[in-house]
Short mmCIF file of C-alpha atoms and ligand atoms in Angstrom, two decimals:
data_model
loop_
_atom_site.label_atom_id
_atom_site.label_comp_id
_atom_site.label_asym_id
_atom_site.label_seq_id
_atom_site.Cartn_x
_atom_site.Cartn_y
_atom_site.Cartn_z
CA MET A 19 -25.81 -1.81 3.06
CA GLU A 20 -25.16 -5.16 1.45
CA THR A 21 -21.74 -5.54 -0.14
CA ARG A 22 -21.91 -7.35 -3.46
CA LEU A 23 -19.03 -9.70 -4.22
CA ILE A 24 -18.36 -9.88 -7.96
CA LYS A 25 -15.81 -12.53 -9.01
CA VAL A 26 -13.87 -11.66 -12.14
CA ASN A 27 -11.15 -13.21 -14.23
CA PRO A 28 -8.13 -10.97 -13.47
CA ARG A 29 -6.80 -11.11 -17.04
CA GLN A 30 -10.08 -11.18 -18.97
CA PRO A 31 -12.88 -9.75 -16.84
CA ARG A 32 -16.36 -10.17 -18.30
CA ARG A 33 -17.76 -6.95 -19.69
CA ASP A 34 -21.12 -7.24 -17.88
CA LYS A 35 -19.36 -7.55 -14.51
CA ILE A 36 -17.14 -4.53 -15.13
CA HIS A 37 -20.22 -2.69 -16.35
CA ALA A 38 -22.12 -3.44 -13.14
CA ALA A 39 -19.24 -2.08 -11.03
CA ALA A 40 -18.77 0.98 -13.28
CA GLU A 41 -22.45 1.79 -12.91
CA ILE A 42 -22.05 1.92 -9.14
CA ILE A 43 -19.14 4.37 -9.56
CA GLU A 44 -21.19 6.49 -11.96
CA ARG A 45 -24.05 6.60 -9.45
CA GLY A 46 -21.65 7.91 -6.76
CA GLY A 47 -21.09 4.61 -4.95
CA VAL A 48 -17.87 2.91 -3.78
CA VAL A 49 -16.34 -0.26 -5.21
CA ALA A 50 -13.21 -2.15 -4.15
CA PHE A 51 -11.09 -3.47 -7.00
CA PRO A 52 -7.74 -5.21 -7.49
CA THR A 53 -4.64 -3.42 -8.75
CA GLU A 54 -1.17 -4.90 -9.23
CA THR A 55 -0.16 -3.58 -5.78
CA VAL A 56 -3.06 -3.91 -3.31
CA TYR A 57 -6.87 -3.67 -3.50
CA GLY A 58 -8.17 -0.10 -3.84
CA LEU A 59 -11.43 1.39 -2.63
CA GLY A 60 -12.70 3.43 -5.56
CA ALA A 61 -15.13 6.25 -6.18
CA ASN A 62 -15.52 9.00 -8.80
CA ALA A 63 -12.58 11.31 -7.98
CA LEU A 64 -14.44 14.34 -9.31
CA ASN A 65 -17.59 13.82 -7.21
CA PRO A 66 -17.09 15.15 -3.64
CA GLY A 67 -20.10 13.24 -2.29
CA ALA A 68 -18.74 9.95 -3.64
CA VAL A 69 -15.23 10.61 -2.34
CA GLU A 70 -16.66 11.40 1.08
CA LYS A 71 -18.01 7.84 1.21
CA ILE A 72 -14.46 6.48 0.86
CA PHE A 73 -13.32 8.43 3.93
CA GLU A 74 -16.36 7.26 5.89
CA ALA A 75 -16.02 3.60 4.96
CA LYS A 76 -12.31 3.49 5.86
CA GLY A 77 -12.48 5.77 8.88
CA ARG A 78 -9.74 7.79 7.19
CA PRO A 79 -8.74 11.23 8.52
CA ALA A 80 -9.96 13.95 6.13
CA ASP A 81 -6.49 15.48 5.70
CA ASN A 82 -5.01 12.30 4.21
CA PRO A 83 -5.29 12.71 0.43
CA LEU A 84 -6.21 9.98 -2.06
CA ILE A 85 -4.49 8.70 -5.19
CA VAL A 86 -6.42 9.32 -8.40
CA HIS A 87 -6.28 6.38 -10.82
CA ILE A 88 -6.47 6.82 -14.57
CA ALA A 89 -6.57 4.42 -17.52
CA ARG A 90 -5.12 6.74 -20.18
CA LYS A 91 -2.26 9.18 -20.07
CA LYS A 92 -4.48 11.99 -21.25
CA GLY A 93 -6.10 11.96 -17.80
CA VAL A 94 -2.95 13.54 -16.37
CA TYR A 95 -3.38 16.70 -18.43
CA GLU A 96 -6.91 17.09 -17.12
CA LEU A 97 -6.08 16.48 -13.46
CA ALA A 98 -2.73 18.29 -13.24
CA GLU A 99 -2.02 21.97 -13.76
CA GLU A 100 1.36 21.45 -15.37
CA VAL A 101 3.13 18.29 -16.48
CA SER A 102 6.91 18.70 -16.51
CA ASP A 103 9.39 16.83 -18.69
CA LYS A 104 10.43 14.88 -15.60
CA ALA A 105 6.86 13.72 -15.15
CA GLU A 106 6.62 12.73 -18.83
CA GLU A 107 9.82 10.72 -18.56
CA LEU A 108 8.62 8.80 -15.49
CA MET A 109 5.13 8.18 -16.88
CA ASP A 110 6.52 6.85 -20.16
CA ARG A 111 8.83 4.55 -18.33
CA TYR A 112 6.66 3.23 -15.49
CA TRP A 113 2.99 3.49 -16.46
CA PRO A 114 0.99 1.45 -16.19
CA GLY A 115 2.72 0.43 -12.97
CA PRO A 116 3.30 1.02 -9.26
CA LEU A 117 4.49 4.64 -9.44
CA THR A 118 2.35 7.55 -8.17
CA LEU A 119 3.24 11.08 -9.23
CA ILE A 120 2.45 14.16 -7.13
CA LEU A 121 1.74 17.17 -9.36
CA ARG A 122 0.02 20.55 -8.98
CA LYS A 123 -3.70 19.91 -9.23
CA SER A 124 -6.05 21.43 -11.79
CA GLU A 125 -9.32 23.09 -10.87
CA ILE A 126 -11.46 20.06 -11.66
CA VAL A 127 -10.06 18.05 -8.73
CA PRO A 128 -12.18 18.64 -5.60
CA GLU A 129 -10.43 19.58 -2.35
CA ILE A 130 -11.79 16.54 -0.52
CA THR A 131 -9.89 14.24 -2.93
CA THR A 132 -6.56 15.94 -2.18
CA GLY A 133 -7.18 16.45 1.53
CA GLY A 134 -7.17 20.20 1.01
CA LEU A 135 -3.74 20.27 -0.74
CA ASP A 136 -3.07 22.07 -4.01
CA THR A 137 -1.32 18.96 -5.34
CA VAL A 138 -2.79 15.72 -6.64
CA ALA A 139 -1.45 12.14 -6.62
CA ILE A 140 -1.99 10.29 -9.90
CA ARG A 141 -1.23 6.79 -11.09
CA MET A 142 -2.12 4.33 -13.85
CA PRO A 143 -2.41 0.85 -12.34
CA ASP A 144 -1.08 -2.20 -14.19
CA HIS A 145 -4.11 -4.44 -13.80
CA CYS A 146 -6.69 -5.34 -16.41
CA VAL A 147 -9.62 -5.19 -13.96
CA ALA A 148 -8.64 -1.73 -12.66
CA LEU A 149 -8.03 -0.32 -16.14
CA SER A 150 -11.31 -1.76 -17.49
CA LEU A 151 -13.25 -0.35 -14.55
CA ILE A 152 -11.79 3.16 -14.99
CA SER A 153 -12.41 3.10 -18.76
CA GLU A 154 -15.96 1.84 -18.34
CA ALA A 155 -16.80 4.38 -15.60
CA LYS A 156 -15.39 7.16 -17.83
CA VAL A 157 -14.12 9.10 -14.81
CA PRO A 158 -10.85 9.11 -12.86
CA ILE A 159 -11.17 6.90 -9.78
CA ALA A 160 -9.90 8.02 -6.39
CA ALA A 161 -8.77 4.99 -4.43
CA PRO A 162 -6.84 4.47 -1.21
CA SER A 163 -6.05 0.94 -0.12
CA ALA A 164 -9.33 -0.89 0.63
CA ASN A 165 -8.78 -1.49 4.34
CA ILE A 166 -9.92 0.15 7.56
CA SER A 167 -7.44 2.96 8.24
CA GLY A 168 -4.39 1.73 10.14
CA THR A 169 -4.75 -2.01 9.41
CA PRO A 170 -2.53 -4.02 7.02
CA SER A 171 -3.36 -3.25 3.38
CA PRO A 172 -5.57 -5.79 1.58
CA THR A 173 -4.06 -8.10 -1.01
CA THR A 174 -7.13 -10.33 -1.47
CA ALA A 175 -10.88 -9.74 -1.71
CA LYS A 176 -11.19 -11.69 1.55
CA HIS A 177 -9.12 -9.03 3.34
CA VAL A 178 -11.41 -6.33 1.93
CA MET A 179 -14.49 -8.27 3.06
CA LYS A 180 -13.09 -8.65 6.56
CA ASP A 181 -12.58 -4.88 6.93
CA LEU A 182 -15.36 -3.35 4.84
CA ASN A 183 -18.25 -5.83 4.47
CA GLY A 184 -21.50 -3.88 4.83
CA ARG A 185 -19.75 -0.51 4.44
CA ILE A 186 -19.22 -0.44 0.65
CA ASP A 187 -21.35 -1.24 -2.41
CA ALA A 188 -19.27 -3.95 -4.07
CA ILE A 189 -15.94 -5.77 -4.37
CA LEU A 190 -14.49 -6.95 -7.66
CA ASP A 191 -12.66 -10.14 -6.67
CA GLY A 192 -9.77 -10.68 -9.09
CA GLY A 193 -7.70 -12.94 -6.84
CA PRO A 194 -4.53 -12.07 -4.91
CA THR A 195 -2.52 -9.03 -6.03
CA ARG A 196 0.83 -9.54 -7.74
CA ILE A 197 3.13 -7.06 -5.94
CA GLY A 198 1.52 -7.00 -2.50
CA VAL A 199 2.84 -3.59 -1.36
CA GLU A 200 1.63 -0.17 -2.48
CA SER A 201 2.96 2.08 -5.21
CA THR A 202 6.01 4.31 -4.82
CA VAL A 203 4.85 7.91 -4.25
CA ILE A 204 7.14 10.57 -5.73
CA ASP A 205 6.69 14.31 -5.28
CA LEU A 206 7.50 16.14 -8.50
CA THR A 207 6.55 19.55 -7.14
CA SER A 208 9.77 19.65 -5.12
CA ASP A 209 13.26 20.09 -6.51
CA PRO A 210 14.88 17.59 -6.43
CA PRO A 211 11.97 15.13 -6.80
CA THR A 212 11.41 13.32 -3.50
CA ILE A 213 10.14 9.84 -2.79
CA LEU A 214 7.53 10.25 -0.05
CA ARG A 215 6.68 6.56 0.20
CA PRO A 216 8.84 3.68 -1.05
CA GLY A 217 6.87 1.06 -2.96
CA GLY A 218 6.72 -1.28 -5.92
CA VAL A 219 9.25 0.67 -8.03
CA THR A 220 12.56 0.68 -6.17
CA LEU A 221 14.70 3.71 -5.31
CA GLU A 222 17.63 2.23 -7.24
CA GLU A 223 15.52 1.84 -10.40
CA LEU A 224 14.25 5.40 -10.16
CA GLN A 225 17.70 6.81 -9.50
CA SER A 226 19.05 4.97 -12.54
CA VAL A 227 16.53 6.87 -14.67
CA ARG A 228 16.97 10.23 -12.91
CA GLY A 229 20.04 10.70 -10.75
CA ASP A 230 18.53 13.67 -8.90
CA ILE A 231 15.75 11.75 -7.15
CA GLU A 232 16.00 11.77 -3.35
CA LEU A 233 14.45 9.71 -0.62
CA ARG A 234 12.56 11.50 2.11
CA PRO A 235 14.70 10.72 5.19
CA THR A 236 11.84 9.41 7.33
CA CYS A 237 11.15 6.63 4.81
CA ALA A 238 14.36 4.86 5.67
CA LYS A 239 14.92 5.67 9.33
CA ILE A 240 13.14 4.82 12.50
CA ARG A 241 11.28 7.86 13.65
CA LYS A 242 12.13 7.33 17.29
CA GLY A 243 12.30 10.74 18.88
CA VAL A 244 12.74 12.49 15.54
CA LYS A 245 9.92 14.88 14.86
CA MET A 246 9.46 16.10 11.31
CA LYS A 247 6.57 17.88 9.71
CA ALA A 248 4.63 15.29 7.74
CA ARG A 249 4.90 16.19 4.07
CA SER A 250 2.79 13.30 2.88
CA PRO A 251 -0.09 13.62 5.30
CA GLY A 252 -0.48 9.84 5.47
CA MET A 253 2.89 9.54 7.15
CA LYS A 254 1.89 10.88 10.51
CA TYR A 255 -0.59 8.11 11.32
CA ARG A 256 0.13 4.59 12.53
CA HIS A 257 -0.17 2.29 9.58
CA TYR A 258 -0.36 -1.31 8.44
CA ALA A 259 -0.68 -2.53 12.03
CA PRO A 260 -2.00 -5.98 12.93
CA GLU A 261 -4.19 -6.44 16.02
CA ALA A 262 -1.41 -8.33 17.78
CA GLU A 263 1.57 -6.51 19.25
CA LEU A 264 4.29 -6.44 16.58
CA ILE A 265 7.95 -6.57 17.57
CA LEU A 266 10.52 -6.05 14.82
CA VAL A 267 14.08 -7.24 15.43
CA GLU A 268 16.79 -5.76 13.24
CA GLY A 269 20.52 -6.38 13.06
CA ASP A 270 23.03 -9.07 12.21
CA PHE A 271 21.10 -12.07 10.98
CA ASN A 272 22.72 -14.58 13.36
CA VAL A 273 22.12 -12.50 16.46
CA VAL A 274 18.59 -11.59 15.39
CA ALA A 275 17.40 -15.20 15.40
CA ARG A 276 18.68 -15.71 18.96
CA GLU A 277 17.07 -12.49 20.17
CA ILE A 278 13.74 -13.39 18.57
CA GLN A 279 13.73 -16.79 20.25
CA GLU A 280 14.46 -15.13 23.60
CA ILE A 281 11.59 -12.67 23.20
CA ALA A 282 9.31 -15.50 22.10
CA ASP A 283 10.20 -17.62 25.14
CA ALA A 284 9.69 -14.70 27.54
CA SER A 285 6.31 -13.84 25.98
CA LYS A 286 5.20 -17.44 26.19
CA LYS A 287 6.17 -17.51 29.86
CA ASP A 288 3.88 -14.49 30.31
CA GLY A 289 1.04 -16.59 28.93
CA LYS A 290 1.02 -14.97 25.52
CA ARG A 291 0.40 -16.72 22.23
CA VAL A 292 3.36 -16.00 19.97
CA GLY A 293 3.76 -16.02 16.20
CA ILE A 294 7.16 -15.70 14.56
CA ILE A 295 7.63 -14.43 11.02
CA ALA A 296 10.68 -16.31 9.75
CA THR A 297 12.48 -16.63 6.43
CA GLU A 298 13.44 -19.80 4.58
CA GLU A 299 16.99 -19.30 5.82
CA SER A 300 16.06 -18.90 9.48
CA ALA A 301 13.02 -21.13 10.00
CA VAL A 302 15.00 -24.07 11.41
CA ARG A 303 16.42 -21.88 14.16
CA TYR A 304 13.08 -21.21 15.83
CA LYS A 305 10.96 -23.19 18.23
CA ALA A 306 7.49 -21.65 18.32
CA GLU A 307 3.86 -22.70 18.32
CA ILE A 308 3.15 -20.62 15.23
CA LEU A 309 5.89 -20.10 12.71
CA LYS A 310 5.21 -18.47 9.38
CA VAL A 311 7.80 -18.45 6.60
CA ILE A 312 7.39 -15.27 4.59
CA GLY A 313 9.89 -16.11 1.82
CA SER A 314 13.61 -16.21 1.17
CA ARG A 315 15.95 -13.41 2.21
CA ASN A 316 17.23 -13.57 -1.39
CA ASP A 317 13.80 -13.03 -2.91
CA LEU A 318 12.34 -9.82 -1.53
CA ALA A 319 9.58 -9.71 -4.15
CA THR A 320 8.06 -12.78 -2.49
CA VAL A 321 8.56 -11.28 0.98
CA ALA A 322 6.77 -8.11 -0.17
CA ARG A 323 3.93 -10.09 -1.75
CA ASN A 324 3.38 -12.09 1.45
CA LEU A 325 3.87 -9.28 3.98
CA PHE A 326 0.34 -8.01 4.62
CA GLU A 327 -1.22 -11.46 4.15
CA THR A 328 1.15 -12.83 6.80
CA LEU A 329 0.25 -10.13 9.35
CA ARG A 330 -3.47 -10.69 8.77
CA MET A 331 -3.10 -14.46 8.88
CA LEU A 332 -1.35 -14.35 12.26
CA ASP A 333 -4.15 -12.14 13.62
CA GLU A 334 -6.62 -14.73 12.43
CA ARG A 335 -4.70 -17.41 14.30
CA GLY A 336 -5.30 -15.34 17.43
CA VAL A 337 -1.71 -14.58 18.42
CA ASP A 338 -1.00 -11.87 21.02
CA VAL A 339 2.53 -11.12 19.86
CA ILE A 340 4.12 -11.23 16.42
CA ILE A 341 7.92 -11.15 16.21
CA ALA A 342 9.46 -10.41 12.82
CA GLU A 343 12.98 -10.34 11.38
CA GLY A 344 14.19 -7.17 9.72
CA PHE A 345 15.61 -6.99 6.20
CA GLY A 346 18.24 -4.87 4.49
CA SER A 347 17.16 -1.71 2.74
CA LYS A 348 18.28 -2.61 -0.80
CA GLY A 349 15.65 -2.91 -3.54
CA LEU A 350 12.23 -3.87 -2.24
CA GLY A 351 13.77 -4.22 1.24
CA LEU A 352 13.35 -0.46 1.70
CA CYS A 353 9.62 -0.72 1.15
CA VAL A 354 9.22 -3.86 3.28
CA MET A 355 11.12 -2.19 6.14
CA ASP A 356 9.11 1.03 5.82
CA ARG A 357 5.90 -0.96 6.31
CA LEU A 358 7.27 -3.13 9.11
CA ARG A 359 8.68 -0.17 11.04
CA LYS A 360 5.46 1.77 10.75
CA ALA A 361 3.42 -1.24 11.83
CA ALA A 362 5.68 -2.16 14.74
CA ASP A 363 4.88 -1.40 18.38
CA ARG A 364 8.52 -1.94 19.21
CA VAL A 365 11.71 -2.04 17.12
CA VAL A 366 14.69 -3.85 18.65
CA GLN A 367 18.04 -3.05 17.08
CA ILE A 368 20.91 -5.29 18.01
O1 TXA B 17 -0.59 1.09 -4.68
C1 TXA B 17 -1.22 2.04 -4.24
O2 TXA B 17 -0.74 3.20 -4.22
C2 TXA B 17 -2.62 1.78 -3.69
C3 TXA B 17 -3.50 1.27 -4.85
C4 TXA B 17 -4.93 1.09 -4.45
O3 TXA B 17 -3.37 2.15 -5.93
N1 TXA B 17 -3.17 2.95 -3.09
C5 TXA B 17 -2.75 3.44 -1.89
O4 TXA B 17 -3.44 4.56 -1.45
O5 TXA B 17 -1.85 2.95 -1.27
P1 TXA B 17 -3.33 5.08 0.05
O6 TXA B 17 -4.37 6.16 0.14
O7 TXA B 17 -3.44 3.96 0.99
O8 TXA B 17 -1.95 5.78 0.11
C6 TXA B 17 -1.71 6.98 -0.59
C7 TXA B 17 -0.53 7.72 -0.02
C8 TXA B 17 -0.84 8.27 1.35
O9 TXA B 17 0.32 8.15 2.16
C9 TXA B 17 -1.13 9.74 1.05
O10 TXA B 17 -0.87 10.59 2.14
C10 TXA B 17 -0.19 10.02 -0.11
O11 TXA B 17 -0.21 8.83 -0.87
N2 TXA B 17 -0.70 11.13 -0.94
C11 TXA B 17 -1.80 11.18 -1.70
N3 TXA B 17 -1.96 12.39 -2.27
C12 TXA B 17 -0.90 13.13 -1.88
C13 TXA B 17 -0.49 14.48 -2.12
N4 TXA B 17 -1.18 15.29 -2.90
N5 TXA B 17 0.66 14.91 -1.54
C14 TXA B 17 1.39 14.07 -0.75
N6 TXA B 17 1.05 12.80 -0.49
C15 TXA B 17 -0.08 12.33 -1.03
MG1 MG B 18 -3.28 2.77 2.66
#
């Protein structure tokens, strides 16, 4: 299959281009498109044959459910069995935006879309290209991140091409995504509501709206030795991982830099090519062949935006080992650390 690359203006996409992509969705094909978080791989959420193609293209396990994307709020009432006041409050506040709600599914949602669950994940993305595509296709669009399962999520059309060229019908290229990490997934079928995956909307923000919201413990902690039943099926698989071995070093900032340099030196001695992910504050402390500054420790939005791009870029540079600094868990730090810990082969805590 040849993958068509369709370049679009992210703020004012041309109608004919959106139309071409929407037609593919209507015909039961798969199209990658930008959202404000990461690129999604979309198909008609209500067409089991089309959704099946998403799983095939990504190599995604069948029990890992997809997020259904809508352009208008009325879509929720069609896809969900019941919409509580809590759900209304969160939708009004955060949609369009990086918040995914888990609700009881209605009968129209096929089992394949929800990985066999009786709940459905729904979100309204905050991106003109995504919203135009959904409106033009006139169906809800199921879309996981547009990468091969297990690799870092795609934040540019180039990342999608690298993973999925020849496996999908088309890519709408609307440039790099603004947030760079996925949406926050919140389960509203549990009491209290539980965050299953931290993301673009922070825990603190959500708790300021609703004090009863809890964080699923495994989101914040290292899962070393702790076995819990995976409530969000996606959580049991290795995720976001670069090809290189990833070592994450967490702890007091001053000690961390020294430890990272030691690991880097030892790896180099072993004949390995090393890449260090540093911050603006720490960059001067390192001596390494490949040093990538991901942002400032005081600006986690930039760190989040650069995270997946940085992992992919270091793979492209052909490093064997990537060593990264940890961050605190305040604000977007929680989400950045969730991704880094899941991607890491080894977490060093000092
Ligand atoms: O920002 C995002 O959320 C991006 C863009 C494309 O919208 N999408 C995305 O999809 O990250 P994906 O498939 O890579 O991650 C969806 C997560 C998975 O961890 C999945 O297990 C969980 O949401 N999920 C989906 N439906 C669920 C359900 N019914 N119950 C529990 N977890 C669910
Ligand atoms: Mg994903």
